């Protein structure tokens, strides 16, 4: 029992002081990834989150699915899902939560943080004060937890602001921008007309409905809008849409999206309850009779507020031209996606999206303040113009860059340096290597790993798939859209393709061999060769011999032009690094089969060739006259862990009929082995939306589930069963001394051969 008498003195709250190596403020996907990545290197991290759950806009409080460069598989960014830790999180979520329950995703994130003993997690804790050691360095932040009535003073040599609004960077005095630049400042043709379109993207508020199986009445609160039927965007409403499918319920872009955020939320509540009143009581939606409101968000999903300046500012041309920077440490690929500031009240289209032909890289110099020496930036507040922010702001892109921040912070602590020091051309290579070791897959950045013992080993395998075609199945596909098989082909070589069609009547079929104008993308914007074939009614074999050749080694598109009178035979075979795409519309993003921007905004015009999700997306049952030697075991040495647009699958793949394939590596003398790392094919082309959308399986079919590792005496030193992760890291308590290692893999699906991208071995 506690009894305390009256005191004339003001009582002080309980205060706890915490010291760590890195303080991360903001627990969205960016903050989570920065904190975990840093903690896994062994440094101490304090993660401060002002909400009761982790995940930010991806959490159950907001319920927005997370996406990045794959863009709902609606663009030309092949094999572009973000790698490393965020991919690990998404695959864990897939295993437990392929139905897309946002509450389950909360637990996946919380578990990942909880398991890291180097992280001190403070939930429901809001930073309200920054103390500086001097003009250029932060000493501590002060935060208050509303649930335990405790004040925390948190000290560290390094800080990372991933708070969304940049609360730490703002109070520390860092340079920032809020709103849209003019077209002239960065030569950005897509920069908006501020008077007409507005300065900022607004907030969105989501809601769910539920069918109770009996009529449900509804009376709207007095604050609900009364004219929902007059909203310009009400035409977008469809019964059954939930969560971020209603992203167009947006408002606030002409207001102060920081200090007026609560006012914006209340206006969105008015709109949501008004829309539901219209649906339930207008008589225009009789099929909604049994529906009730199950959930309405209590905090909105915020898109934009402050952006802080680093030593580099990402802009439109970096995205459109895919400019390569020496210090690239992450990539993006979502469209440049701007929304009219008036949101749900605007007469403009709900959003304007313009895609680049491929993924772009983001420099390290965007991820730290140019003013505050010990302050990293992560999430949507990184150094970018308003136009570039329209792409870099999406959550998986934010998380991907934040992983680099976490790794950079560890380097800073261990070497006693500040963030800017790493940005030099001499030092950035170390960060890039460490990131790629963790599966970051920085595009077009080669990172030779001289410590990887596999580079010194002699490799042999039970078999190598010399690709000559796909096994025909009984499945036929109507050419409702242009259809293309992606194949890695060599420059200067001619090829002969054969496949089977079924023509409903006499007709012609146009066949094209297309490639890309640059090795930085998978957009088939160059026609290499074509042929028009006369078809007779019924089934028949068609042969196409190319006359012209590719100018560079590259993935080529073997294209069949749309003709609904023709069916093509497909295959059940699914092989790493090979896939099909179609020239079709994807309503989930701004994709109408072809991008045709206005001439004056400096954005490319091109066609979209996009994949189907499984169980669709089957390969064409074609055969080649000459085999493609694209899956040799030597690919395991090249450090890449996904297919790349320079025409490499980068994978070792066993023969389709090899049920117990193996890879052996030998050295001239015994090696003391401490760590082994395997990189499997997690289908980086599949968009693993975290919530709301369902996925066809709980584990990617290309990933090897079961395998054994044996030493030179044929002793099993490690056995793994039930794996569903891309990266498997095996660390021995005591180093294993051996002259050889054999990896024995188990094949799990008849039509999917065993595949591995990379095996690394370290002393």
Short mmCIF file of C-alpha atoms in Angstrom, two decimals, residues 355 576 703:
data_model
loop_
_atom_site.label_atom_id
_atom_site.label_comp_id
_atom_site.label_asym_id
_atom_site.label_seq_id
_atom_site.Cartn_x
_atom_site.Cartn_y
_atom_site.Cartn_z
CA UNK A 355 6.54 5.03 -64.18
CA UNK A 576 14.25 -19.75 -61.80
CA UNK A 703 12.74 -21.96 -52.24
#
